[in-house]
Coordinates of C-alpha atoms in Angstrom, one line a residue:
Chain G
M1 CA -3.3 -24.8 -24.7
P2 CA -4.4 -27.7 -26.8
L3 CA -7.8 -28.6 -25.9
R4 CA -9.5 -31.6 -28.1
F5 CA -13.0 -32.2 -28.6
Y6 CA -14.7 -35.6 -29.3
Q7 CA -18.1 -36.6 -29.9
T8 CA -18.2 -39.7 -28.6
E9 CA -21.6 -40.5 -28.6
P10 CA -25.0 -38.5 -29.7
H11 CA -25.2 -37.7 -26.1
Q12 CA -21.5 -37.5 -24.7
A13 CA -19.0 -35.6 -25.4
L14 CA -15.5 -35.9 -24.3
V15 CA -13.0 -32.7 -24.0
K16 CA -9.2 -33.8 -23.3
L17 CA -7.3 -31.0 -21.9
E18 CA -3.4 -30.7 -22.2
G19 CA -1.2 -28.4 -20.1
N20 CA -1.8 -26.4 -17.1
F21 CA -4.9 -24.9 -16.2
D22 CA -4.2 -22.0 -14.1
S23 CA -4.7 -18.8 -14.2
D24 CA -2.6 -18.1 -17.3
T25 CA -4.5 -20.6 -19.5
A26 CA -8.2 -20.4 -17.5
P27 CA -9.4 -17.8 -20.1
E28 CA -9.1 -19.7 -23.0
I29 CA -10.3 -22.8 -22.2
R30 CA -13.0 -21.0 -20.8
K31 CA -13.7 -19.4 -23.7
S32 CA -13.8 -22.8 -25.6
L33 CA -15.3 -25.0 -22.8
I34 CA -18.6 -22.6 -22.7
K35 CA -18.7 -22.6 -26.4
I36 CA -18.9 -26.3 -26.9
V37 CA -21.7 -26.2 -23.8
K38 CA -23.4 -23.7 -26.0
N39 CA -23.5 -25.0 -29.5
K40 CA -23.5 -28.7 -29.0
G41 CA -26.9 -30.6 -27.2
S42 CA -24.6 -32.7 -25.4
E43 CA -26.7 -34.0 -22.4
S44 CA -23.6 -35.1 -20.9
L45 CA -19.7 -33.5 -21.0
K46 CA -16.4 -35.6 -19.7
I47 CA -13.4 -33.5 -19.6
D48 CA -10.2 -35.9 -19.4
F49 CA -7.4 -34.3 -17.0
S50 CA -5.0 -37.3 -17.7
E51 CA -3.0 -34.7 -19.4
V52 CA -2.9 -31.9 -16.9
P53 CA -0.1 -31.9 -14.8
N54 CA -1.4 -28.6 -12.7
L55 CA -4.9 -27.5 -12.0
G56 CA -4.8 -23.9 -10.2
T57 CA -7.9 -21.9 -8.8
A58 CA -8.9 -20.5 -11.5
G59 CA -9.1 -23.8 -13.1
V60 CA -11.1 -24.7 -10.5
A61 CA -13.4 -21.4 -11.0
V62 CA -13.8 -22.0 -14.5
L63 CA -15.4 -25.8 -13.9
V64 CA -18.0 -24.3 -11.4
E65 CA -19.2 -22.3 -14.1
V66 CA -19.3 -25.1 -16.9
L67 CA -21.1 -27.5 -14.3
R68 CA -23.2 -24.4 -13.8
A69 CA -23.8 -23.9 -17.6
M70 CA -24.4 -28.0 -18.0
T71 CA -26.8 -28.2 -15.2
R72 CA -29.0 -25.4 -16.5
K73 CA -29.5 -27.4 -19.6
G74 CA -29.8 -30.7 -17.8
G75 CA -26.8 -32.4 -18.6
A76 CA -23.8 -33.4 -16.4
L77 CA -20.3 -32.7 -16.2
E78 CA -17.7 -35.5 -15.3
L79 CA -14.1 -35.1 -14.5
V80 CA -11.8 -38.1 -15.2
G81 CA -7.8 -38.6 -15.0
L82 CA -7.4 -35.9 -11.8
N83 CA -4.3 -36.3 -10.5
D84 CA -3.3 -35.7 -7.0
N85 CA -3.0 -32.3 -7.3
A86 CA -5.8 -31.4 -9.0
R87 CA -7.8 -33.8 -6.7
Q88 CA -6.4 -31.6 -3.7
M89 CA -7.2 -28.4 -5.5
I90 CA -10.6 -29.6 -5.7
R91 CA -10.9 -30.4 -2.4
L92 CA -9.5 -27.5 -0.9
A93 CA -12.2 -25.3 -2.5
R94 CA -14.5 -27.7 -1.1
L95 CA -15.9 -28.8 -3.8
G96 CA -14.8 -32.2 -3.6
E97 CA -18.5 -33.7 -3.3
I98 CA -19.6 -32.0 -6.1
F99 CA -17.3 -32.8 -8.6
Q100 CA -17.4 -36.5 -7.1
T101 CA -13.5 -36.8 -6.5
Chain X
M1 CA 31.2 25.8 14.3
I2 CA 31.9 22.2 12.7
Y3 CA 28.8 20.8 14.1
L4 CA 27.1 23.7 11.9
V5 CA 29.2 23.0 9.0
R6 CA 28.0 19.3 9.0
K7 CA 24.4 20.2 9.9
L8 CA 24.1 22.1 6.8
G9 CA 26.0 19.3 4.6
A10 CA 23.2 16.9 6.6
I11 CA 20.6 19.6 4.9
A12 CA 21.9 19.6 1.9
L13 CA 22.6 16.0 1.4
D14 CA 18.5 15.1 2.8
L15 CA 17.4 18.2 0.1
I16 CA 19.1 16.3 -2.8
E17 CA 18.1 12.9 -1.9
G18 CA 14.5 13.9 -1.5
L19 CA 14.7 15.9 -4.9
G20 CA 16.0 13.1 -6.3
R21 CA 13.0 10.7 -4.9
M22 CA 10.5 13.0 -5.9
G23 CA 12.0 12.8 -9.9
M24 CA 11.9 8.9 -8.9
F25 CA 8.5 9.0 -7.6
F26 CA 7.1 11.1 -10.8
F27 CA 8.8 9.3 -13.5
R28 CA 7.5 5.8 -12.2
V29 CA 3.8 7.3 -11.8
I30 CA 4.5 8.8 -15.7
R31 CA 5.5 5.3 -16.7
G32 CA 2.3 3.5 -15.2
V33 CA 0.2 5.3 -17.9
G34 CA 0.5 2.4 -20.0
R35 CA 0.9 -0.6 -17.0
P36 CA -2.2 -3.1 -16.2
P37 CA -4.6 -2.8 -14.9
G38 CA -6.7 -0.5 -17.2
K39 CA -7.6 2.5 -15.5
Y40 CA -10.4 4.3 -17.2
L41 CA -12.8 3.4 -14.0
S42 CA -10.3 4.6 -11.4
T43 CA -9.8 7.8 -13.5
L44 CA -13.1 8.1 -13.6
K45 CA -13.9 7.7 -9.9
Q46 CA -11.2 10.3 -9.1
V47 CA -12.4 12.9 -11.5
Q48 CA -15.7 12.4 -9.9
F49 CA -13.9 12.8 -6.5
I50 CA -12.0 15.9 -7.0
G51 CA -15.0 17.5 -8.9
T52 CA -17.6 16.9 -6.5
K53 CA -15.2 17.7 -3.4
S54 CA -14.0 20.9 -4.9
F55 CA -17.4 21.9 -7.1
F56 CA -18.9 23.7 -4.2
V57 CA -16.5 25.4 -2.8
I58 CA -14.9 26.6 -6.1
G59 CA -18.1 28.1 -7.1
F60 CA -18.4 30.1 -3.6
T61 CA -14.7 31.3 -4.2
A62 CA -15.3 32.6 -8.2
A63 CA -18.5 34.2 -7.5
F64 CA -17.3 36.3 -4.7
T65 CA -14.2 36.6 -6.0
G66 CA -15.6 38.0 -9.0
M67 CA -18.2 40.4 -6.9
V68 CA -15.3 41.8 -5.5
L69 CA -13.3 42.2 -8.6
G70 CA -16.4 44.3 -9.8
L71 CA -16.6 46.6 -6.9
Q72 CA -13.0 47.0 -6.7
G73 CA -12.7 47.6 -10.3
Y74 CA -15.5 50.3 -10.6
Y75 CA -13.9 52.1 -7.5
T76 CA -10.8 52.5 -9.5
L77 CA -12.0 52.8 -12.8
S78 CA -14.2 55.2 -11.9
K79 CA -11.4 57.4 -10.9
F80 CA -10.4 57.7 -14.6
G81 CA -14.0 58.0 -15.7
S82 CA -13.3 54.4 -17.6
E83 CA -16.5 52.4 -16.0
G84 CA -16.4 50.8 -19.5
L85 CA -13.7 48.9 -19.2
L86 CA -15.0 46.9 -15.9
G87 CA -15.9 44.0 -18.5
S88 CA -12.2 43.4 -19.6
A89 CA -10.7 44.2 -16.2
V90 CA -12.5 41.3 -14.5
G91 CA -12.3 39.3 -17.1
L92 CA -8.8 39.7 -18.2
S93 CA -7.9 38.9 -14.2
L94 CA -9.7 35.8 -14.0
I95 CA -9.1 33.9 -16.9
R96 CA -5.2 34.9 -16.9
E97 CA -4.9 34.6 -13.2
L98 CA -7.1 34.1 -10.6
G99 CA -9.0 31.5 -12.2
P100 CA -6.3 28.8 -12.2
V101 CA -4.7 30.0 -9.0
L102 CA -8.1 30.2 -6.6
T103 CA -9.1 26.4 -8.6
A104 CA -5.7 25.5 -7.8
L105 CA -6.0 26.2 -4.2
M106 CA -9.3 25.5 -3.3
V107 CA -8.6 21.9 -4.8
T108 CA -5.8 21.5 -3.1
G109 CA -7.0 22.3 0.4
R110 CA -10.3 19.8 -0.9
A111 CA -9.2 16.9 -2.9
G112 CA -5.4 17.5 -2.3
S113 CA -5.2 16.9 1.4
A114 CA -7.6 14.2 1.1
M115 CA -5.9 12.1 -1.4
C116 CA -2.6 12.6 0.7
A117 CA -4.2 11.3 4.0
E118 CA -5.4 8.6 1.6
I119 CA -2.2 7.5 0.6
G120 CA -0.7 8.3 3.7
I121 CA -3.2 5.8 5.9
M122 CA -2.5 3.1 2.8
R123 CA 1.2 3.5 3.5
I124 CA 1.0 3.2 7.3
E125 CA -1.4 0.3 7.4
E126 CA 1.1 -1.5 5.1
Q127 CA -1.6 -1.5 2.4
I128 CA 1.1 -0.2 0.3
D129 CA 3.6 -2.9 1.2
A130 CA 1.2 -5.2 0.3
L131 CA 0.6 -4.1 -3.1
E132 CA 4.0 -4.4 -3.8
C133 CA 4.3 -7.8 -2.6
M134 CA 1.4 -8.4 -4.7
A135 CA 3.7 -7.6 -7.9
V136 CA 1.5 -4.6 -8.4
D137 CA 3.3 -1.3 -8.7
P138 CA 1.8 1.1 -6.5
H139 CA 2.8 4.2 -8.2
S140 CA 0.6 2.9 -11.6
Y141 CA -2.2 1.6 -9.5
L142 CA -2.6 4.1 -7.0
I143 CA -1.1 7.6 -8.2
T144 CA -1.5 7.5 -12.0
P145 CA -5.2 7.3 -12.1
K146 CA -5.1 10.5 -9.4
L147 CA -2.8 12.6 -12.0
I148 CA -4.4 11.8 -15.0
A149 CA -8.0 12.7 -13.4
G150 CA -6.2 16.2 -11.7
L151 CA -4.8 16.6 -15.4
I152 CA -8.9 16.1 -16.7
A153 CA -10.7 17.9 -13.7
L154 CA -8.5 21.0 -12.7
P155 CA -8.9 22.6 -16.0
L156 CA -12.4 22.2 -16.4
L157 CA -13.0 23.1 -13.0
T158 CA -11.1 26.3 -13.8
A159 CA -13.2 27.0 -16.7
F160 CA -16.2 26.7 -14.1
C161 CA -14.4 29.5 -11.9
D162 CA -13.7 31.8 -14.5
V163 CA -17.5 31.3 -16.1
L164 CA -18.8 32.0 -12.6
G165 CA -16.2 34.9 -11.3
I166 CA -17.3 37.0 -14.6
F167 CA -20.9 36.3 -13.7
G168 CA -20.2 37.7 -10.0
G169 CA -18.5 40.9 -11.7
Y170 CA -21.2 41.9 -14.1
L171 CA -23.9 40.9 -11.4
I172 CA -22.0 43.7 -9.1
G173 CA -21.3 45.6 -11.8
V174 CA -23.9 46.0 -13.9
Q175 CA -26.9 44.7 -11.9
L176 CA -25.5 47.3 -8.8
L177 CA -23.2 49.7 -9.8
G178 CA -25.2 50.6 -13.2
V179 CA -22.1 50.0 -15.6
S180 CA -24.0 49.7 -19.1
G181 CA -24.1 45.7 -20.0
G182 CA -23.6 46.4 -23.6
A183 CA -20.4 47.9 -22.3
F184 CA -19.1 45.0 -19.8
M185 CA -19.5 42.7 -22.2
D186 CA -18.2 44.2 -25.2
G187 CA -14.8 44.9 -23.3
L188 CA -14.9 41.5 -22.3
T189 CA -14.9 40.1 -25.7
S190 CA -12.8 42.4 -27.2
S191 CA -10.0 42.4 -24.6
V192 CA -9.6 38.6 -24.1
V193 CA -8.3 37.3 -26.8
W194 CA -6.6 33.9 -27.5
D195 CA -3.8 33.7 -25.5
D196 CA -5.2 34.8 -22.1
V197 CA -7.2 31.9 -22.6
Y198 CA -4.5 29.6 -23.4
M199 CA -2.4 31.1 -20.5
G200 CA -4.9 29.9 -18.3
I201 CA -5.3 26.6 -19.5
V202 CA -1.4 26.2 -19.4
K203 CA -1.5 27.0 -15.7
S204 CA -4.0 24.7 -14.7
F205 CA -2.5 21.9 -16.5
C206 CA 1.0 22.9 -14.5
F207 CA -1.0 23.3 -11.6
A208 CA -2.5 19.9 -11.4
V209 CA 0.8 18.3 -12.0
L210 CA 2.2 20.2 -9.1
M211 CA -0.8 19.4 -6.8
I212 CA -1.0 16.0 -7.6
W213 CA 2.2 15.2 -7.6
I214 CA 3.2 16.9 -4.0
C215 CA 0.1 15.8 -2.3
T216 CA 0.8 12.4 -3.0
Y217 CA 4.2 12.2 -2.9
K218 CA 3.8 13.5 0.6
G219 CA 1.3 10.8 1.3
Y220 CA 3.3 8.0 -0.4
Y221 CA 6.3 8.8 1.8
A222 CA 4.4 9.6 5.1
G223 CA 6.7 8.8 8.1
L224 CA 9.3 7.2 6.5
D225 CA 11.8 9.8 7.3
E226 CA 10.9 9.9 10.8
G227 CA 11.1 5.8 10.8
N228 CA 7.5 5.9 12.5
F229 CA 4.3 5.2 10.6
G230 CA 1.6 6.2 13.0
P231 CA -1.3 8.8 12.4
E232 CA 0.6 11.7 13.6
E233 CA 2.7 11.3 10.6
V234 CA -0.1 11.5 8.3
S235 CA -1.4 14.3 9.6
W236 CA 1.9 16.0 9.5
A237 CA 2.1 14.9 5.8
T238 CA -0.9 16.3 5.0
T239 CA -0.2 19.6 6.4
Q240 CA 3.2 19.8 4.5
A241 CA 1.4 18.6 1.6
V242 CA -1.1 21.6 1.4
V243 CA 1.7 24.3 2.6
Y244 CA 4.1 22.8 -0.1
A245 CA 1.5 23.0 -3.0
S246 CA 0.1 26.2 -2.0
I247 CA 3.5 27.7 -2.4
S248 CA 4.3 26.1 -5.6
I249 CA 1.6 26.6 -7.1
L250 CA 2.1 30.5 -6.5
V251 CA 5.6 30.3 -7.3
S252 CA 5.0 28.2 -10.5
D253 CA 2.4 31.0 -11.5
Y254 CA 4.8 33.6 -11.8
I255 CA 7.3 31.7 -13.7
I256 CA 4.6 30.5 -16.2
T257 CA 3.7 33.9 -16.4
S258 CA 6.8 35.5 -16.7
I259 CA 7.5 33.2 -19.5
L260 CA 4.3 33.4 -21.3
L261 CA 4.2 37.1 -21.3
Chain D
M1 CA 23.5 -25.3 -2.4
S2 CA 20.8 -27.9 -1.8
S3 CA 17.8 -27.8 -3.9
H4 CA 15.3 -28.8 -1.1
N5 CA 16.2 -25.4 0.1
M6 CA 13.0 -22.5 -1.3
I7 CA 14.7 -19.6 0.8
E8 CA 18.8 -19.6 2.1
I9 CA 19.8 -16.7 4.2
R10 CA 23.6 -16.2 4.9
G11 CA 25.3 -13.7 7.1
L12 CA 22.4 -11.1 7.0
D13 CA 22.6 -7.7 8.7
S14 CA 20.2 -5.0 8.8
H15 CA 20.3 -1.9 10.0
Y16 CA 17.6 0.5 10.6
K17 CA 18.2 4.6 11.0
G18 CA 22.0 3.7 12.2
R19 CA 21.0 0.8 14.5
Q20 CA 21.8 -2.4 13.9
V21 CA 18.7 -4.8 14.3
L22 CA 19.6 -7.6 12.7
F23 CA 23.2 -9.6 13.5
N24 CA 24.7 -12.4 10.9
I25 CA 21.6 -14.1 10.8
G26 CA 21.7 -17.8 8.3
F27 CA 19.4 -20.2 8.0
A28 CA 17.7 -22.1 5.5
I29 CA 14.0 -22.4 4.8
P30 CA 13.0 -25.9 3.2
H31 CA 10.9 -26.3 0.4
K32 CA 6.8 -27.5 1.3
K33 CA 7.4 -27.2 4.8
V34 CA 6.6 -25.1 7.7
T35 CA 9.2 -22.4 9.2
V36 CA 8.1 -20.5 12.3
I37 CA 10.4 -17.7 13.2
M38 CA 9.8 -17.1 16.7
G39 CA 11.1 -14.2 19.1
R40 CA 9.5 -11.8 21.7
S41 CA 8.2 -8.3 19.7
G42 CA 11.2 -6.1 18.8
C43 CA 13.5 -8.9 18.2
G44 CA 13.9 -7.7 14.5
K45 CA 11.9 -11.1 13.3
T46 CA 9.5 -8.9 11.3
T47 CA 12.5 -7.2 9.8
L48 CA 13.5 -10.2 8.7
L49 CA 10.5 -11.0 7.2
R50 CA 10.6 -7.5 5.2
H51 CA 14.1 -8.9 3.7
L52 CA 12.5 -12.1 2.9
I53 CA 9.7 -10.5 0.9
G54 CA 12.6 -8.0 -0.6
L55 CA 10.6 -4.7 0.8
K56 CA 13.8 -4.1 2.6
P57 CA 16.8 -4.5 0.3
S58 CA 19.8 -6.3 1.6
E59 CA 23.2 -6.6 0.4
S60 CA 24.0 -8.5 -2.3
G61 CA 25.1 -12.2 -1.5
R62 CA 22.6 -12.3 1.9
V63 CA 19.1 -13.7 0.7
F64 CA 19.0 -16.5 -1.8
V65 CA 15.9 -18.0 -3.8
E66 CA 16.1 -21.1 -5.2
G67 CA 20.0 -20.1 -5.3
Q68 CA 19.3 -17.0 -7.1
D69 CA 20.8 -13.9 -5.3
M70 CA 18.0 -11.4 -4.7
G71 CA 20.2 -8.8 -4.3
S72 CA 21.0 -9.0 -7.8
F73 CA 17.2 -9.3 -8.7
D74 CA 16.3 -6.4 -11.2
E75 CA 12.8 -4.8 -11.2
K76 CA 11.7 -7.7 -13.3
G77 CA 13.1 -10.8 -11.3
M78 CA 11.4 -9.0 -8.1
A79 CA 7.8 -9.1 -9.7
N80 CA 8.4 -12.5 -10.8
Y81 CA 9.4 -13.4 -7.3
R82 CA 6.5 -11.5 -5.6
R83 CA 4.0 -13.5 -8.2
R84 CA 5.1 -16.7 -6.9
I85 CA 4.7 -15.2 -2.9
G86 CA 1.5 -14.3 -1.0
V87 CA 2.2 -12.4 2.1
L88 CA -0.5 -12.0 4.7
F89 CA 0.6 -8.7 6.9
Q90 CA 0.0 -8.5 10.6
S91 CA -3.0 -6.1 10.3
G92 CA -4.4 -7.7 7.0
A93 CA -3.7 -4.8 5.5
L94 CA -6.8 -4.7 3.0
F95 CA -7.4 -1.6 1.0
N96 CA -10.3 0.2 2.6
S97 CA -11.7 1.8 -0.3
L98 CA -12.5 -1.7 -1.8
T99 CA -15.1 -4.9 -0.8
V100 CA -13.4 -7.8 0.7
S101 CA -13.8 -9.7 -2.6
Q102 CA -12.8 -6.7 -4.8
N103 CA -9.7 -6.7 -2.5
I104 CA -9.0 -10.2 -3.4
A105 CA -9.4 -9.7 -6.8
V106 CA -7.1 -6.9 -7.1
P107 CA -3.9 -9.4 -7.6
L108 CA -6.1 -11.5 -10.1
K109 CA -7.1 -8.7 -11.9
V110 CA -3.9 -7.2 -12.2
H111 CA -1.7 -10.4 -13.4
T112 CA -4.3 -12.4 -15.6
R113 CA -6.9 -12.2 -18.2
L114 CA -9.6 -13.6 -16.2
S115 CA -13.2 -12.5 -16.8
D116 CA -14.9 -11.0 -14.0
E117 CA -17.0 -14.5 -12.9
T118 CA -14.1 -16.3 -12.7
I119 CA -12.4 -14.2 -10.6
R120 CA -15.8 -13.4 -8.6
I121 CA -15.8 -17.7 -8.4
M122 CA -12.4 -18.0 -7.2
S123 CA -12.7 -15.1 -4.5
L124 CA -15.6 -16.7 -3.0
I125 CA -13.7 -20.0 -2.9
K126 CA -10.6 -18.7 -1.2
L127 CA -13.3 -16.6 1.5
H128 CA -15.1 -19.8 2.0
L129 CA -11.3 -21.6 3.0
V130 CA -10.8 -18.7 5.3
G131 CA -14.6 -18.8 6.8
L132 CA -15.7 -16.0 5.1
A133 CA -17.9 -16.6 2.5
D134 CA -20.9 -14.6 3.7
F135 CA -18.8 -11.6 3.8
L136 CA -18.5 -11.1 0.1
D137 CA -19.5 -7.6 -0.2
Y138 CA -18.6 -6.2 3.1
M139 CA -16.3 -3.2 3.5
P140 CA -13.1 -3.8 5.5
S141 CA -14.1 -1.3 8.1
Q142 CA -17.1 -3.4 8.5
L143 CA -15.3 -6.6 9.5
S144 CA -13.7 -7.0 13.1
G145 CA -9.6 -7.1 13.1
G146 CA -9.6 -11.0 13.1
M147 CA -12.1 -11.2 10.1
R148 CA -10.0 -8.4 8.5
K149 CA -6.9 -11.1 9.0
R150 CA -8.6 -13.8 7.6
A151 CA -9.8 -11.8 4.7
G152 CA -6.2 -11.1 4.2
L153 CA -5.0 -14.7 4.1
A154 CA -7.6 -15.2 1.6
R155 CA -5.8 -12.3 -0.5
A156 CA -2.8 -13.9 0.0
L157 CA -3.8 -17.1 -1.2
A158 CA -5.7 -15.3 -4.6
M159 CA -3.0 -16.3 -7.0
D160 CA -2.0 -19.8 -5.5
P161 CA 1.1 -18.7 -4.3
E162 CA 4.4 -21.3 -3.9
I163 CA 5.4 -19.4 -0.9
L164 CA 3.1 -18.3 1.8
F165 CA 4.6 -15.8 4.4
V166 CA 2.6 -14.7 7.5
D167 CA 3.1 -12.0 9.9
E168 CA 1.6 -13.1 13.2
P169 CA -1.5 -14.9 12.3
S170 CA -2.8 -15.5 16.2
S171 CA -2.5 -11.9 17.3
G172 CA -5.6 -10.3 17.6
L173 CA -7.8 -13.5 17.1
D174 CA -9.6 -15.4 19.5
P175 CA -8.3 -18.7 20.4
I176 CA -10.6 -20.5 18.3
T177 CA -10.2 -18.8 15.2
A178 CA -6.3 -18.9 15.9
A179 CA -6.3 -22.6 15.9
G180 CA -8.3 -22.6 12.9
L181 CA -5.8 -20.8 11.4
D182 CA -3.3 -23.0 12.5
D183 CA -5.1 -25.7 11.0
L184 CA -5.3 -24.3 7.4
I185 CA -2.0 -23.5 7.3
L186 CA -1.0 -27.1 8.1
E187 CA -3.8 -27.9 5.2
L188 CA -2.3 -25.8 2.8
R189 CA 1.0 -27.5 3.3
E190 CA -0.4 -30.8 3.3
T191 CA -2.7 -30.9 0.1
L192 CA -0.5 -28.0 -2.0
G193 CA 3.0 -28.5 -0.7
M194 CA 3.4 -24.6 0.0
T195 CA 6.6 -23.7 1.6
I196 CA 5.0 -21.7 4.5
I197 CA 7.0 -19.1 6.7
V198 CA 5.4 -18.0 9.9
V199 CA 6.6 -15.2 12.4
T200 CA 4.9 -15.5 15.3
H201 CA 5.6 -15.0 19.4
E202 CA 2.7 -18.0 20.5
L203 CA 4.9 -20.3 21.4
E204 CA 2.1 -23.1 21.3
S205 CA 0.8 -22.3 17.7
A206 CA 4.3 -22.3 16.5
V207 CA 5.5 -26.1 17.9
K208 CA 2.1 -27.0 16.3
I209 CA 2.5 -26.3 13.2
A210 CA 6.3 -25.7 12.7
D211 CA 8.3 -28.7 10.8
Q212 CA 11.2 -26.4 11.5
M213 CA 11.5 -23.3 14.3
V214 CA 13.8 -20.6 14.2
V215 CA 14.2 -18.6 17.2
M216 CA 15.7 -15.2 17.2
D217 CA 16.5 -12.9 20.3
R218 CA 17.2 -9.2 19.8
G219 CA 18.5 -9.8 16.3
N220 CA 20.4 -12.5 16.9
L221 CA 19.6 -16.1 15.8
L222 CA 19.5 -18.3 18.9
A223 CA 18.4 -21.7 17.8
V224 CA 17.2 -23.6 14.3
G225 CA 15.8 -26.8 14.4
T226 CA 12.8 -29.0 14.5
P227 CA 10.1 -28.2 18.1
D228 CA 11.3 -31.6 19.5
E229 CA 14.9 -30.2 19.0
I230 CA 14.0 -26.9 20.5
R231 CA 12.4 -28.1 23.5
S232 CA 15.1 -30.5 24.2
S233 CA 17.6 -27.7 23.7
Q234 CA 20.3 -26.7 26.6
D235 CA 20.8 -23.4 25.7
E236 CA 20.2 -20.9 28.5
T237 CA 18.5 -18.4 26.5
V238 CA 16.6 -20.9 24.7
L239 CA 15.5 -22.2 27.6
R240 CA 14.3 -18.8 29.4
F241 CA 12.5 -18.4 26.4
L242 CA 10.5 -21.4 26.3
R243 CA 9.5 -21.0 29.7
R244 CA 8.4 -17.9 28.9
E245 CA 10.6 -15.9 31.8
A246 CA 11.2 -12.6 31.8
E247 CA 14.7 -11.5 30.6
E248 CA 17.1 -10.1 33.5
Q249 CA 17.2 -6.3 32.7
Q250 CA 20.7 -5.3 32.1
V251 CA 20.4 -1.9 33.8
N252 CA 23.4 -0.1 33.2
T253 CA 23.2 1.9 36.5
E254 CA 26.0 4.4 35.6
S255 CA 24.2 5.6 32.7
Y256 CA 20.8 5.5 34.5
L257 CA 22.0 7.3 37.1
S258 CA 23.7 10.0 35.1
R259 CA 20.5 10.3 33.0
L260 CA 18.8 11.1 36.5
L261 CA 21.2 13.2 37.5
G262 CA 21.4 15.7 34.2
R263 CA 25.0 14.7 33.6
Q264 CA 26.1 14.1 30.0
Y265 CA 26.4 10.6 29.2
K266 CA 27.3 9.0 25.4
A267 CA 27.1 5.2 25.2
G268 CA 23.7 4.1 24.2
E269 CA 22.0 7.3 23.7
N270 CA 21.4 6.8 19.8
S271 CA 19.6 3.4 20.4
T272 CA 17.3 4.6 23.3
R273 CA 16.3 7.6 21.3
R274 CA 15.3 5.7 18.1
Q275 CA 13.9 2.3 19.7
G276 CA 10.1 3.5 18.7
G277 CA 11.2 3.4 15.0
V278 CA 12.1 -0.6 14.1
R279 CA 9.5 -2.1 12.1

C-alpha cells in the first residue's frame, strides 16, 4: 500500500493514500500513520483520500485511532478528497460530524 | 427375509459411512493445527477446563483405588508371606494400568461429556453453521484446541493419579497394616522400570486422542443422523459419547497392552 | 448470463431425508438490490437459503454466483465466497462462550491481521449501527432474543460483506425494533450498495424493503417480481397468500380413515413421519 508523506508546512503534514483502505491494508497503514503522528510534531494532519477507491470499516476504525492520537497531542485531523463510498462508510459509522464530511 | 438382508446392508453402509466421516473429521481436526487463528489462548483455556473439571475427581478416585490396592494386595500377598512386594504390586498396577485408564474414564465423564454437550449445543443453535459461513473452519477453531489440550492435560492428570494412588497404597500398607516403609519404597523403585512408565504415557496419549475424538465428533454431528436439531439430540449424543469413549478406552487399553508387552 | 445478477438459481431441487422439499426453483438475485424470499413456515425458504450460502450442497449447475457454478467450488473457492457474505441466522447464532464484542471479532481475528484496538473500535462501530453499543461486554445469555439477533447482524456485517443474507429478521422482535431493522437493511443497500437477501414470512416488512419479491409455497416458486407486481398478481395461490387466508386442507379422507381404523395404508407414509425434520 503506497503511502506518501509530505511535510507541507512546519505545522502541517499531508499524507496521501493510494489504494484500498480496508481490512487487508489497514494494519500497515495504521502502523505508518501512528508513526507519523508520534514522530512528527505536526499540529495538523491532512489525509488525502482522492486515490482511495474503497474505504472499509477497518479503515474508519484506524482513522478513529489516528484522530484520538492527534487530539491527545492537541492537533487536528482533516480528511480530504473522500469519494462517495468513503463518505457513506463514515456516515454509516455515525462519525460524519467528527470527521466533518 | 429380504427385509432382513436389506436392513443388514443398510446398517453396514451406515457403519462404513460413519467411520469414513469420523476419519474425515479427525483429519480436518489435525489439519487445523497450523491454521489461523492462533490457538495458544484457546488451548490454554481448554487445558484449564479439563484440569479443573477433573482434578478433584481424579484425586479422589486415585487415592481410594490406591488404598484398596493396598488392602487387597496385602491380603493376597500375605498368603504367600511376601508382604514386602506390596510396593511393587501397587506401583506397577497403577502406573501400567489403572492410572491411565481411571484418569481417562474420569476425564471422559467429567470433561468429555461437557465438551460433547457444548459442541452439540453449538450445532443445534446454528453456531457451527455461522462459523462455516464466516469461512472459519469449525474443526480448526473449535475442536483442534480441545485435542491439543487433551494431549497436554491427560498425561499430567495420569501422573497425578499415579502419585496419589501410590500414596494411598503406602498409607494403607505401611501406616495401617504395618508393612515396612523401606520395603515398600524399595520394592517400588526396584520393580518399576522405564518401560512401565513409558507404557503408561503411551496409553494416556492414546486415550486422550480417543476420548476427545469421540466426544467432539458425537457433539459435532448431534442430530444430523436423526435430522432433528433439538435438545434431546444433544443429550442423546452426550450419552452415546460417554459410552463409546469409555468402551473404546477399555478396548484400546487391551490392544496397547498386548502390543507393548 | 447478465452481469447484473449476483446469484442465479436454475432448476434447483432439494431433498431432505428422502423427501423433496424444493421443486425446480429458478430465479435471479440482482446486484445491489434487496430480494425478499417469502412464504409461510415449512415452505422450504430456509432450505433455499442454506443452498445459497453453501451449507447444503446442491448439484452442479444449479446455483451460480456471478456466473460461477457454486457446485464446482472447491474448499478454497467456497471460503473466498464466504468471505464476501454475511449471514444472520434466525436465532442470531451468537457464540455462547464469548462476549458480544468478542463474537464480532471472530471473523476479523481469523481473516485479518488487524490490531486488537482496531478490532475493538470496529466492533463498537457495528454495534452502534444496530443500537447495541452499550452491550459490548455482555454475554449472549444476558441479552434478550431481539438483542441477540441484532448482535448477530453486527457480526454478519463485521467483514463489510458484499452480500448479506438475513433469515427471518423480524421474528421474535417487537414491532418497533423490527421496523428499525428494516430501515437499517434499506440503509445498507442505499449507502453501501449491498446485495441483500431476506427470508421472511412477514408480508408488511417484505413489501416495505423488497426491490424484488420471491413468493414460495410448499417448495414451489409461485411468483417473482416487484412488490407492486406481486400485489397485482392474478394467481389464485399468490392472492390467497397475500390475503393471509388459510390454505384449504387437502384431506385425504381415505388415508385418514384407514389410519384411524388401523388398516394399512401406503401413500404419504414417509412424508408424514418425517415432517418434523425439515430445516
